């Protein structure tokens, strides 16, 4: 660690009181990156700061985070590092430049898309033991002066603490994902929710599930988002001879290709071990039971060939697994256009099973709503018994573009905001949606305020009232969030 310039004791005291040292250990993700940058700016008195997290080659930035005009930005870059950052990484040494224009190799210091120019900057490597993972920069002295050697030493102290905190955060997040995945496996293995089928078309689907359950033919469940494809897959498992064995669901919409690869192929996908044992592939976990590939059409091409090879290997070895997949996308079109392997499509789509949207089976709406109300009332400890006449009418007239998922959310919203014993239409939907459907429109600002209030409350509940974390999710400044909460009369 670079410590050369003399650091005044009061500077050390101020550094220890920055958010990184007070709150950094409990933060993660973008929130932690913002804390690192703001602490850096506070420590050295800069107007902007940047953080580049690199790939293993130390040539490209995988993630770029920066603060400019008091606004935090973070994006996946996958671009060449700026010249100064590349030099710091290559030499594994800090750099101080108060006149970068005099050094032609460092004139292009900023990453494309960053709105600031560097009239002066300091940069230090981010290292975990002997491994370099990125570069931390402070840009432009707030008082217009030059950066000193003591500033470089302070930034090195920030980097020296930030790097291991970031590593711990990543390890914890990966562990938390693994635990969540394990809980999901348990949920799908033990869940005994009833299959709501009041409409003729869904009763027909239910009977078909019973007939198909005795076979091991791969089935592709097709339907819009939220129609209940996962529930249908579970029924196929429950009524089969595999019911006493695992039902493993893989969510193929995972935001990270690496995480999806880990779900599909286990530790061999990236040579990364997981503490709780979920480093086994989903095929290994589903042995003797059912493997459900939810939203299989979104599997990246880079993983499709490996999945196909795994399925072929399973067939050749006589593997004991029932394969079910689902999709809300036009997988036939994706196959024609070359975005989905035709061989893999043929393996998954041996028998297609279409589930119609909720708007085409309105007989199911009342039964589903009552089921969700019973659940929500128990969880919220509110003695709701049903829906008022106007609420029942509103439920039948709604479009339900997001199908069962949207219906469940609306019922929970009504249970949360309404008063027992009956949920009324007034509390069944957010005010803005109800006003538009009834023609009672109070104006765009009123509708927007209702949406903002509801959405901000939801995010705050998700973060346990942590405004900094909520602001990061909302992609706004914490100060702006505080002002919005006052304007919208949101209590925290």
Short mmCIF file of C-alpha atoms in Angstrom, two decimals:
data_model
loop_
_atom_site.label_atom_id
_atom_site.label_comp_id
_atom_site.label_asym_id
_atom_site.label_seq_id
_atom_site.Cartn_x
_atom_site.Cartn_y
_atom_site.Cartn_z
CA UNK A 1 0.00 0.00 0.00
CA UNK A 2 1.31 3.45 -0.93
CA UNK A 3 1.81 5.62 2.16
CA UNK A 4 4.30 8.42 1.55
CA UNK A 5 2.77 11.87 1.98
CA UNK A 6 2.36 12.97 5.61
CA UNK A 7 -1.29 12.63 6.67
CA UNK A 8 -2.57 15.01 9.33
CA UNK A 9 -4.25 13.31 12.32
CA UNK A 10 -7.51 15.18 11.68
CA UNK A 11 -7.51 13.78 8.12
CA UNK A 12 -7.21 10.24 9.49
CA UNK A 13 -10.04 10.93 11.94
CA UNK A 14 -12.21 12.29 9.12
CA UNK A 15 -11.39 9.26 6.96
CA UNK A 16 -12.49 6.84 9.67
CA UNK A 17 -15.83 8.66 9.85
CA UNK A 18 -16.55 8.32 6.12
CA UNK A 19 -19.43 6.01 5.09
CA UNK A 20 -16.98 3.33 3.92
CA UNK A 21 -15.60 2.78 7.41
CA UNK A 22 -18.94 3.24 9.21
CA UNK A 23 -21.38 1.47 6.85
CA UNK A 24 -19.28 -0.28 4.19
CA UNK A 25 -19.13 -3.67 5.85
CA UNK A 26 -22.92 -4.02 5.77
CA UNK A 27 -23.40 -2.74 2.19
CA UNK A 28 -23.27 -4.65 -1.08
CA UNK A 29 -23.64 -4.25 -4.83
CA UNK A 30 -24.03 -0.77 -6.28
CA UNK A 31 -24.64 0.67 -2.80
CA UNK A 32 -21.15 -0.38 -1.72
CA UNK A 33 -19.55 1.02 -4.87
CA UNK A 34 -21.27 4.37 -4.27
CA UNK A 35 -20.09 4.38 -0.66
CA UNK A 36 -16.50 3.75 -1.77
CA UNK A 37 -16.62 6.61 -4.26
CA UNK A 38 -18.25 9.11 -1.89
CA UNK A 39 -15.79 8.23 0.85
CA UNK A 40 -12.92 8.76 -1.58
CA UNK A 41 -14.22 12.18 -2.58
CA UNK A 42 -14.76 13.15 1.05
CA UNK A 43 -11.29 11.98 2.06
CA UNK A 44 -9.31 13.87 -0.61
CA UNK A 45 -11.69 16.74 -1.35
CA UNK A 46 -12.42 15.93 -5.01
CA UNK A 47 -15.45 16.82 -7.11
CA UNK A 48 -15.68 13.46 -8.88
CA UNK A 49 -14.44 9.90 -8.55
CA UNK A 50 -14.27 6.75 -10.68
CA UNK A 51 -13.88 3.07 -9.98
CA UNK A 52 -12.91 0.50 -12.62
CA UNK A 53 -13.30 -3.23 -11.89
CA UNK A 54 -11.31 -5.23 -14.41
CA UNK A 55 -11.27 -8.65 -15.99
CA UNK A 56 -8.50 -11.17 -15.45
CA UNK A 57 -6.43 -9.75 -18.32
CA UNK A 58 -6.26 -6.33 -16.61
CA UNK A 59 -6.95 -4.80 -20.03
CA UNK A 60 -10.68 -4.18 -19.93
CA UNK A 61 -13.11 -2.76 -17.41
CA UNK A 62 -15.99 -5.09 -16.61
CA UNK A 63 -17.75 -2.60 -14.35
CA UNK A 64 -17.43 1.18 -14.23
CA UNK A 65 -18.84 3.30 -11.41
CA UNK A 66 -18.40 7.05 -11.03
CA UNK A 67 -19.83 10.10 -9.33
CA UNK A 68 -20.15 13.44 -11.09
CA UNK A 69 -22.28 16.43 -10.09
CA UNK A 70 -23.17 14.46 -6.96
CA UNK A 71 -24.89 11.78 -9.06
CA UNK A 72 -23.86 8.13 -8.93
CA UNK A 73 -23.62 6.06 -12.13
CA UNK A 74 -22.78 2.40 -12.58
CA UNK A 75 -22.76 0.26 -15.72
CA UNK A 76 -21.22 -2.84 -17.26
CA UNK A 77 -18.52 -1.57 -19.58
CA UNK A 78 -16.47 -4.39 -21.14
CA UNK A 79 -14.28 -1.73 -22.76
CA UNK A 80 -10.61 -0.94 -22.84
CA UNK A 81 -9.40 0.79 -19.68
CA UNK A 82 -8.49 4.49 -19.85
CA UNK A 83 -4.77 5.02 -20.34
CA UNK A 84 -4.09 6.20 -16.78
CA UNK A 85 -6.04 3.34 -15.17
CA UNK A 86 -4.30 0.82 -17.42
CA UNK A 87 -0.89 2.20 -16.41
CA UNK A 88 -1.76 2.02 -12.69
CA UNK A 89 -2.82 -1.61 -13.05
CA UNK A 90 0.11 -2.61 -15.23
CA UNK A 91 2.70 -1.00 -12.96
CA UNK A 92 0.75 -1.74 -9.76
CA UNK A 93 1.65 1.75 -8.61
CA UNK A 94 -0.31 4.89 -7.71
CA UNK A 95 -0.40 7.89 -10.03
CA UNK A 96 -0.79 11.61 -9.35
CA UNK A 97 -1.35 14.00 -12.27
CA UNK A 98 -2.20 17.66 -11.72
CA UNK A 99 -1.53 18.56 -15.37
CA UNK A 100 -2.66 15.51 -17.36
CA UNK A 101 -2.69 17.48 -20.62
CA UNK A 102 1.08 17.64 -20.40
CA UNK A 103 1.21 13.85 -20.60
CA UNK A 104 -0.24 12.78 -23.96
CA UNK A 105 -0.55 9.17 -22.83
CA UNK A 106 -3.01 10.21 -20.08
CA UNK A 107 -5.08 12.88 -21.83
CA UNK A 108 -7.86 10.37 -22.46
CA UNK A 109 -8.36 9.59 -18.80
CA UNK A 110 -12.15 9.26 -18.75
CA UNK A 111 -14.19 6.31 -19.95
CA UNK A 112 -16.51 6.97 -22.90
CA UNK A 113 -19.85 8.18 -21.59
CA UNK A 114 -18.52 9.90 -18.46
CA UNK A 115 -19.49 13.60 -18.51
CA UNK A 116 -16.45 15.09 -16.80
CA UNK A 117 -12.96 16.08 -17.93
CA UNK A 118 -10.03 15.54 -15.62
CA UNK A 119 -8.02 18.69 -14.97
CA UNK A 120 -6.19 16.72 -12.30
CA UNK A 121 -6.52 13.29 -10.76
CA UNK A 122 -4.99 10.67 -8.51
CA UNK A 123 -5.36 6.94 -9.04
CA UNK A 124 -4.44 3.88 -6.98
CA UNK A 125 -4.74 0.14 -7.64
CA UNK A 126 -7.40 -1.93 -5.88
CA UNK A 127 -5.72 -5.09 -4.65
CA UNK A 128 -6.75 -8.14 -2.67
CA UNK A 129 -3.47 -9.49 -1.34
CA UNK A 130 -1.37 -9.80 -4.53
CA UNK A 131 -4.31 -9.80 -6.93
CA UNK A 132 -5.21 -6.58 -8.73
CA UNK A 133 -8.96 -6.20 -9.27
CA UNK A 134 -9.33 -2.58 -10.35
CA UNK A 135 -8.44 1.09 -10.04
CA UNK A 136 -9.84 3.83 -7.80
CA UNK A 137 -9.56 7.45 -8.99
CA UNK A 138 -10.34 10.83 -7.46
CA UNK A 139 -10.80 13.58 -10.04
CA UNK A 140 -10.51 17.38 -9.82
CA UNK A 141 -9.70 19.02 -6.50
CA UNK A 142 -12.75 20.75 -5.03
CA UNK A 143 -10.84 23.93 -4.11
CA UNK A 144 -9.26 24.15 -7.55
CA UNK A 145 -5.81 23.36 -6.20
CA UNK A 146 -3.47 20.46 -6.80
CA UNK A 147 -3.62 16.97 -5.36
CA UNK A 148 -0.86 16.39 -2.80
CA UNK A 149 1.11 13.29 -1.89
CA UNK A 150 -0.96 13.13 1.30
CA UNK A 151 -4.11 12.91 -0.86
CA UNK A 152 -2.59 9.96 -2.69
CA UNK A 153 -1.82 8.30 0.64
CA UNK A 154 -5.39 8.86 1.85
CA UNK A 155 -6.82 7.37 -1.35
CA UNK A 156 -4.51 4.37 -0.90
CA UNK A 157 -5.93 3.86 2.59
CA UNK A 158 -9.46 3.97 1.17
CA UNK A 159 -8.53 1.43 -1.53
CA UNK A 160 -6.73 -0.80 0.97
CA UNK A 161 -9.89 -1.09 3.07
CA UNK A 162 -12.40 -1.06 0.18
CA UNK A 163 -10.95 -4.01 -1.76
CA UNK A 164 -11.35 -6.70 0.95
CA UNK A 165 -14.76 -5.28 1.91
CA UNK A 166 -15.83 -5.60 -1.73
CA UNK A 167 -14.51 -9.18 -1.87
CA UNK A 168 -16.43 -10.09 1.31
CA UNK A 169 -19.56 -8.50 -0.13
CA UNK A 170 -19.27 -10.52 -3.34
CA UNK A 171 -18.67 -13.73 -1.42
CA UNK A 172 -21.66 -13.08 0.82
CA UNK A 173 -23.89 -12.23 -2.14
CA UNK A 174 -22.88 -15.45 -3.90
CA UNK A 175 -23.54 -17.40 -0.71
CA UNK A 176 -26.92 -15.65 -0.28
CA UNK A 177 -27.84 -16.56 -3.86
CA UNK A 178 -26.92 -20.16 -3.15
CA UNK A 179 -29.02 -20.21 0.02
CA UNK A 180 -31.93 -18.62 -1.83
CA UNK A 181 -31.59 -21.26 -4.53
CA UNK A 182 -31.56 -24.00 -1.89
CA UNK A 183 -34.66 -22.54 -0.26
CA UNK A 184 -36.33 -22.46 -3.65
CA UNK A 185 -35.55 -26.14 -4.14
CA UNK A 186 -37.08 -26.93 -0.76
CA UNK A 187 -40.14 -24.82 -1.53
CA UNK A 188 -40.80 -26.58 -4.81
CA UNK A 189 -40.13 -29.98 -3.28
CA UNK A 190 -42.55 -29.61 -0.37
CA UNK A 191 -45.14 -27.10 -1.57
CA UNK A 192 -48.67 -28.50 -1.71
CA UNK A 193 -50.63 -25.54 -3.06
CA UNK A 194 -53.97 -26.40 -4.65
CA UNK A 195 -54.36 -26.10 -8.40
CA UNK A 196 -57.19 -23.61 -9.02
CA UNK A 197 -59.18 -24.73 -12.06
CA UNK A 198 -62.75 -23.41 -12.13
CA UNK A 199 -62.97 -22.72 -15.86
CA UNK A 200 -63.72 -25.57 -18.30
CA UNK A 201 -60.47 -24.98 -20.19
CA UNK A 202 -58.34 -25.23 -17.04
CA UNK A 203 -60.24 -28.27 -15.74
CA UNK A 204 -59.39 -29.85 -19.07
CA UNK A 205 -55.72 -28.89 -18.61
CA UNK A 206 -55.78 -30.35 -15.11
CA UNK A 207 -57.10 -33.69 -16.35
CA UNK A 208 -54.53 -33.64 -19.14
CA UNK A 209 -51.78 -33.14 -16.56
CA UNK A 210 -52.93 -36.29 -14.77
CA UNK A 211 -52.81 -38.26 -18.02
CA UNK A 212 -49.39 -36.94 -19.05
CA UNK A 213 -47.94 -37.40 -15.57
CA UNK A 214 -47.55 -41.14 -16.04
CA UNK A 215 -45.27 -40.61 -19.03
CA UNK A 216 -41.67 -39.39 -19.13
CA UNK A 217 -42.16 -37.57 -22.44
CA UNK A 218 -40.54 -34.07 -22.30
CA UNK A 219 -43.19 -31.36 -22.23
CA UNK A 220 -42.94 -27.70 -23.26
CA UNK A 221 -45.47 -25.51 -21.42
CA UNK A 222 -46.33 -22.43 -23.48
CA UNK A 223 -48.12 -19.29 -22.30
CA UNK A 224 -47.82 -15.64 -21.37
CA UNK A 225 -45.96 -14.44 -18.31
CA UNK A 226 -47.89 -15.13 -15.13
CA UNK A 227 -50.41 -17.69 -16.46
CA UNK A 228 -49.26 -20.37 -14.03
CA UNK A 229 -46.81 -22.41 -16.09
CA UNK A 230 -44.81 -23.33 -12.99
CA UNK A 231 -47.99 -24.57 -11.26
CA UNK A 232 -48.79 -26.77 -14.25
CA UNK A 233 -45.27 -28.18 -14.19
CA UNK A 234 -45.67 -28.94 -10.49
CA UNK A 235 -48.96 -30.76 -11.17
CA UNK A 236 -47.22 -32.92 -13.76
CA UNK A 237 -44.70 -33.85 -11.06
CA UNK A 238 -47.20 -34.36 -8.22
CA UNK A 239 -49.34 -36.80 -10.21
CA UNK A 240 -46.38 -38.81 -11.50
CA UNK A 241 -44.57 -41.74 -9.95
CA UNK A 242 -41.75 -39.27 -9.26
CA UNK A 243 -43.75 -37.30 -6.70
CA UNK A 244 -41.59 -38.52 -3.80
CA UNK A 245 -38.42 -37.36 -5.56
CA UNK A 246 -37.07 -33.83 -6.12
CA UNK A 247 -38.82 -31.23 -8.24
CA UNK A 248 -36.00 -28.88 -9.32
CA UNK A 249 -36.85 -25.57 -10.94
CA UNK A 250 -34.18 -23.59 -12.80
CA UNK A 251 -35.07 -19.97 -13.46
CA UNK A 252 -33.47 -19.41 -16.87
CA UNK A 253 -34.01 -15.63 -16.64
CA UNK A 254 -31.10 -15.26 -14.18
CA UNK A 255 -29.45 -11.87 -14.85
CA UNK A 256 -25.97 -13.42 -14.87
CA UNK A 257 -24.93 -15.99 -17.47
CA UNK A 258 -22.38 -17.27 -14.96
CA UNK A 259 -25.03 -17.84 -12.30
CA UNK A 260 -27.30 -19.61 -14.81
CA UNK A 261 -24.38 -21.79 -15.90
CA UNK A 262 -23.80 -22.66 -12.26
CA UNK A 263 -27.48 -23.58 -11.84
CA UNK A 264 -27.42 -25.78 -14.92
CA UNK A 265 -24.01 -27.41 -14.74
CA UNK A 266 -22.81 -26.94 -11.15
CA UNK A 267 -19.32 -26.10 -9.97
CA UNK A 268 -17.79 -27.46 -13.16
CA UNK A 269 -19.28 -24.44 -14.93
CA UNK A 270 -16.86 -21.99 -13.35
CA UNK A 271 -14.77 -24.02 -10.91
CA UNK A 272 -16.43 -22.16 -8.05
CA UNK A 273 -17.49 -24.09 -4.97
CA UNK A 274 -20.58 -23.11 -3.04
CA UNK A 275 -20.63 -23.48 0.71
CA UNK A 276 -24.06 -25.07 1.08
CA UNK A 277 -23.53 -27.86 -1.41
CA UNK A 278 -25.58 -26.42 -4.30
CA UNK A 279 -22.49 -26.70 -6.51
CA UNK A 280 -24.14 -29.84 -7.91
CA UNK A 281 -25.75 -29.45 -11.32
CA UNK A 282 -29.53 -29.30 -11.55
CA UNK A 283 -29.41 -32.68 -13.30
CA UNK A 284 -27.69 -34.21 -10.30
CA UNK A 285 -30.16 -32.59 -7.90
CA UNK A 286 -33.17 -33.79 -9.93
CA UNK A 287 -32.06 -37.42 -10.10
CA UNK A 288 -35.15 -39.62 -9.92
CA UNK A 289 -37.47 -36.61 -10.07
CA UNK A 290 -38.39 -33.75 -12.37
CA UNK A 291 -36.23 -30.98 -13.83
CA UNK A 292 -38.20 -27.85 -14.79
CA UNK A 293 -36.45 -25.31 -17.04
CA UNK A 294 -38.57 -22.20 -16.52
CA UNK A 295 -38.44 -19.74 -19.46
CA UNK A 296 -36.02 -21.93 -21.39
CA UNK A 297 -36.19 -19.73 -24.51
CA UNK A 298 -34.01 -17.08 -22.85
CA UNK A 299 -31.05 -19.43 -22.30
CA UNK A 300 -28.06 -17.77 -24.01
CA UNK A 301 -26.72 -19.42 -27.14
CA UNK A 302 -23.40 -19.84 -25.34
CA UNK A 303 -25.09 -22.26 -22.91
CA UNK A 304 -27.58 -23.95 -25.27
CA UNK A 305 -25.01 -26.27 -26.86
CA UNK A 306 -23.77 -27.37 -23.43
CA UNK A 307 -27.35 -28.01 -22.32
CA UNK A 308 -28.05 -30.03 -25.46
CA UNK A 309 -24.91 -32.11 -24.89
CA UNK A 310 -26.00 -32.71 -21.30
CA UNK A 311 -29.46 -33.88 -22.38
CA UNK A 312 -27.94 -36.20 -25.02
CA UNK A 313 -25.54 -37.56 -22.43
CA UNK A 314 -28.47 -38.14 -20.08
CA UNK A 315 -30.37 -40.06 -22.77
CA UNK A 316 -27.38 -42.22 -23.64
CA UNK A 317 -26.64 -43.08 -20.02
CA UNK A 318 -30.28 -43.84 -19.22
CA UNK A 319 -30.58 -41.00 -16.72
CA UNK A 320 -33.65 -41.09 -14.52
CA UNK A 321 -35.04 -37.55 -14.93
CA UNK A 322 -38.31 -36.14 -16.29
CA UNK A 323 -37.64 -32.97 -18.32
CA UNK A 324 -40.22 -30.16 -18.44
CA UNK A 325 -39.63 -26.69 -19.89
CA UNK A 326 -41.69 -23.53 -20.26
CA UNK A 327 -41.60 -20.37 -22.35
CA UNK A 328 -43.56 -17.15 -22.78
CA UNK A 329 -41.64 -16.29 -25.96
CA UNK A 330 -42.17 -17.35 -29.55
CA UNK A 331 -39.58 -20.09 -29.41
CA UNK A 332 -40.41 -21.29 -32.92
CA UNK A 333 -39.50 -17.86 -34.33
CA UNK A 334 -36.32 -17.79 -32.22
CA UNK A 335 -35.39 -21.17 -33.68
CA UNK A 336 -36.05 -20.04 -37.26
CA UNK A 337 -33.95 -16.92 -36.73
CA UNK A 338 -31.05 -18.87 -35.28
CA UNK A 339 -31.35 -17.58 -31.71
CA UNK A 340 -32.32 -21.00 -30.37
CA UNK A 341 -30.75 -24.31 -31.37
CA UNK A 342 -33.17 -26.39 -33.44
CA UNK A 343 -31.81 -29.62 -31.91
CA UNK A 344 -32.43 -28.34 -28.39
CA UNK A 345 -35.90 -27.12 -29.37
CA UNK A 346 -36.66 -30.62 -30.67
CA UNK A 347 -35.58 -32.16 -27.35
CA UNK A 348 -37.72 -29.79 -25.26
CA UNK A 349 -40.80 -29.57 -27.48
CA UNK A 350 -41.73 -33.24 -27.77
CA UNK A 351 -45.22 -32.44 -26.47
CA UNK A 352 -46.41 -28.79 -26.30
CA UNK A 353 -48.96 -27.77 -23.65
CA UNK A 354 -50.57 -24.34 -24.09
CA UNK A 355 -51.94 -22.44 -21.07
CA UNK A 356 -54.37 -19.64 -22.03
CA UNK A 357 -54.16 -16.16 -20.43
CA UNK A 358 -56.40 -15.26 -17.51
CA UNK A 359 -58.57 -12.94 -19.63
CA UNK A 360 -59.67 -15.98 -21.64
CA UNK A 361 -60.75 -17.96 -18.55
CA UNK A 362 -62.57 -15.46 -16.39
CA UNK A 363 -64.25 -18.25 -14.41
CA UNK A 364 -60.90 -18.72 -12.65
CA UNK A 365 -60.61 -15.09 -11.51
CA UNK A 366 -63.00 -15.29 -8.55
CA UNK A 367 -61.58 -18.56 -7.22
CA UNK A 368 -57.99 -17.37 -7.58
CA UNK A 369 -58.76 -14.02 -5.95
CA UNK A 370 -60.42 -15.71 -2.97
CA UNK A 371 -57.45 -18.05 -2.57
CA UNK A 372 -54.95 -15.15 -2.64
CA UNK A 373 -57.13 -13.15 -0.23
CA UNK A 374 -57.14 -16.02 2.26
CA UNK A 375 -53.35 -16.20 2.08
CA UNK A 376 -52.85 -12.44 2.39
CA UNK A 377 -55.36 -12.09 5.22
CA UNK A 378 -53.50 -14.74 7.24
CA UNK A 379 -50.11 -13.17 6.61
CA UNK A 380 -51.31 -9.64 7.44
CA UNK A 381 -53.58 -10.81 10.28
CA UNK A 382 -56.60 -9.02 8.88
CA UNK A 383 -60.01 -10.74 9.10
CA UNK A 384 -61.06 -10.36 5.46
CA UNK A 385 -63.81 -12.72 4.32
CA UNK A 386 -64.28 -11.75 0.67
CA UNK A 387 -64.86 -8.99 -1.89
CA UNK A 388 -67.60 -6.41 -2.16
CA UNK A 389 -69.88 -6.41 -5.21
CA UNK A 390 -68.00 -3.54 -6.85
CA UNK A 391 -64.68 -5.30 -6.21
CA UNK A 392 -65.98 -8.52 -7.79
CA UNK A 393 -67.11 -6.55 -10.83
CA UNK A 394 -63.73 -4.77 -11.03
CA UNK A 395 -61.91 -8.09 -10.87
CA UNK A 396 -63.93 -9.44 -13.78
CA UNK A 397 -63.51 -6.30 -15.90
CA UNK A 398 -59.76 -5.85 -15.42
CA UNK A 399 -57.50 -6.76 -18.36
CA UNK A 400 -54.94 -8.68 -16.26
CA UNK A 401 -52.12 -8.18 -18.75
CA UNK A 402 -49.73 -9.84 -16.30
CA UNK A 403 -52.25 -12.61 -15.61
CA UNK A 404 -52.29 -14.47 -12.27
CA UNK A 405 -49.22 -12.65 -10.97
CA UNK A 406 -50.96 -9.28 -11.40
CA UNK A 407 -54.17 -10.60 -9.83
CA UNK A 408 -52.24 -11.80 -6.77
CA UNK A 409 -50.50 -8.41 -6.42
CA UNK A 410 -53.82 -6.54 -6.66
CA UNK A 411 -55.48 -8.71 -4.03
CA UNK A 412 -52.52 -8.22 -1.68
CA UNK A 413 -52.66 -4.47 -2.33
CA UNK A 414 -56.36 -4.41 -1.45
CA UNK A 415 -55.78 -6.46 1.68
CA UNK A 416 -52.95 -4.18 2.76
CA UNK A 417 -54.82 -0.90 2.25
CA UNK A 418 -58.44 -1.91 2.82
CA UNK A 419 -60.53 -2.46 5.93
CA UNK A 420 -62.14 -5.82 6.82
CA UNK A 421 -64.38 -7.65 6.34
CA UNK A 422 -64.62 -7.02 2.55
CA UNK A 423 -62.05 -5.75 0.06
CA UNK A 424 -63.65 -2.96 -1.98
CA UNK A 425 -62.80 -1.78 -5.49
CA UNK A 426 -61.49 1.48 -4.02
CA UNK A 427 -58.57 -0.36 -2.43
CA UNK A 428 -58.20 -3.16 -4.94
CA UNK A 429 -56.15 -1.12 -7.39
CA UNK A 430 -53.84 1.88 -7.06
CA UNK A 431 -55.79 5.11 -7.38
CA UNK A 432 -54.24 6.02 -10.74
CA UNK A 433 -55.32 2.71 -12.35
CA UNK A 434 -58.87 2.93 -10.92
CA UNK A 435 -59.29 6.52 -12.06
CA UNK A 436 -58.33 5.72 -15.63
CA UNK A 437 -60.68 2.70 -15.81
CA UNK A 438 -63.64 4.69 -14.48
CA UNK A 439 -62.95 7.95 -16.29
CA UNK A 440 -62.40 9.84 -13.02
CA UNK A 441 -59.08 11.30 -14.00
CA UNK A 442 -57.71 13.96 -11.66
CA UNK A 443 -54.80 14.90 -13.87
CA UNK A 444 -51.40 13.52 -14.72
CA UNK A 445 -49.66 14.92 -11.63
CA UNK A 446 -52.18 13.33 -9.28
CA UNK A 447 -51.85 9.95 -10.97
CA UNK A 448 -48.06 10.26 -11.03
CA UNK A 449 -47.93 11.16 -7.33
CA UNK A 450 -50.03 8.11 -6.47
CA UNK A 451 -47.66 5.88 -8.41
CA UNK A 452 -44.56 7.49 -6.89
CA UNK A 453 -45.93 7.15 -3.36
CA UNK A 454 -46.85 3.49 -3.83
CA UNK A 455 -43.60 2.57 -5.55
CA UNK A 456 -41.33 4.39 -3.10
CA UNK A 457 -43.13 2.78 -0.15
CA UNK A 458 -42.62 -0.65 -1.72
CA UNK A 459 -38.91 -0.05 -2.26
CA UNK A 460 -38.46 1.29 1.28
CA UNK A 461 -40.16 -1.81 2.67
CA UNK A 462 -37.83 -3.97 0.59
CA UNK A 463 -34.75 -2.20 2.00
CA UNK A 464 -36.02 -2.17 5.57
CA UNK A 465 -36.27 1.63 5.54
CA UNK A 466 -32.66 2.15 4.41
CA UNK A 467 -32.90 5.31 2.30
CA UNK A 468 -29.44 4.96 0.80
CA UNK A 469 -30.21 1.46 -0.47
CA UNK A 470 -33.66 2.56 -1.65
CA UNK A 471 -32.18 5.51 -3.55
CA UNK A 472 -29.75 3.15 -5.27
CA UNK A 473 -32.60 0.86 -6.41
CA UNK A 474 -34.59 3.89 -7.60
CA UNK A 475 -31.44 5.24 -9.31
CA UNK A 476 -31.79 8.67 -7.69
CA UNK A 477 -29.81 10.58 -5.10
CA UNK A 478 -30.59 9.95 -1.45
CA UNK A 479 -31.17 13.69 -0.90
CA UNK A 480 -33.69 13.71 -3.73
CA UNK A 481 -35.41 10.68 -2.22
CA UNK A 482 -35.70 12.50 1.12
CA UNK A 483 -37.26 15.48 -0.63
CA UNK A 484 -39.72 13.24 -2.47
CA UNK A 485 -40.72 11.57 0.79
CA UNK A 486 -41.51 14.96 2.31
CA UNK A 487 -43.47 16.09 -0.77
CA UNK A 488 -45.47 12.85 -0.91
CA UNK A 489 -45.91 12.65 2.89
CA UNK A 490 -44.19 9.28 3.13
CA UNK A 491 -43.31 8.29 6.69
CA UNK A 492 -40.33 5.99 7.20
#
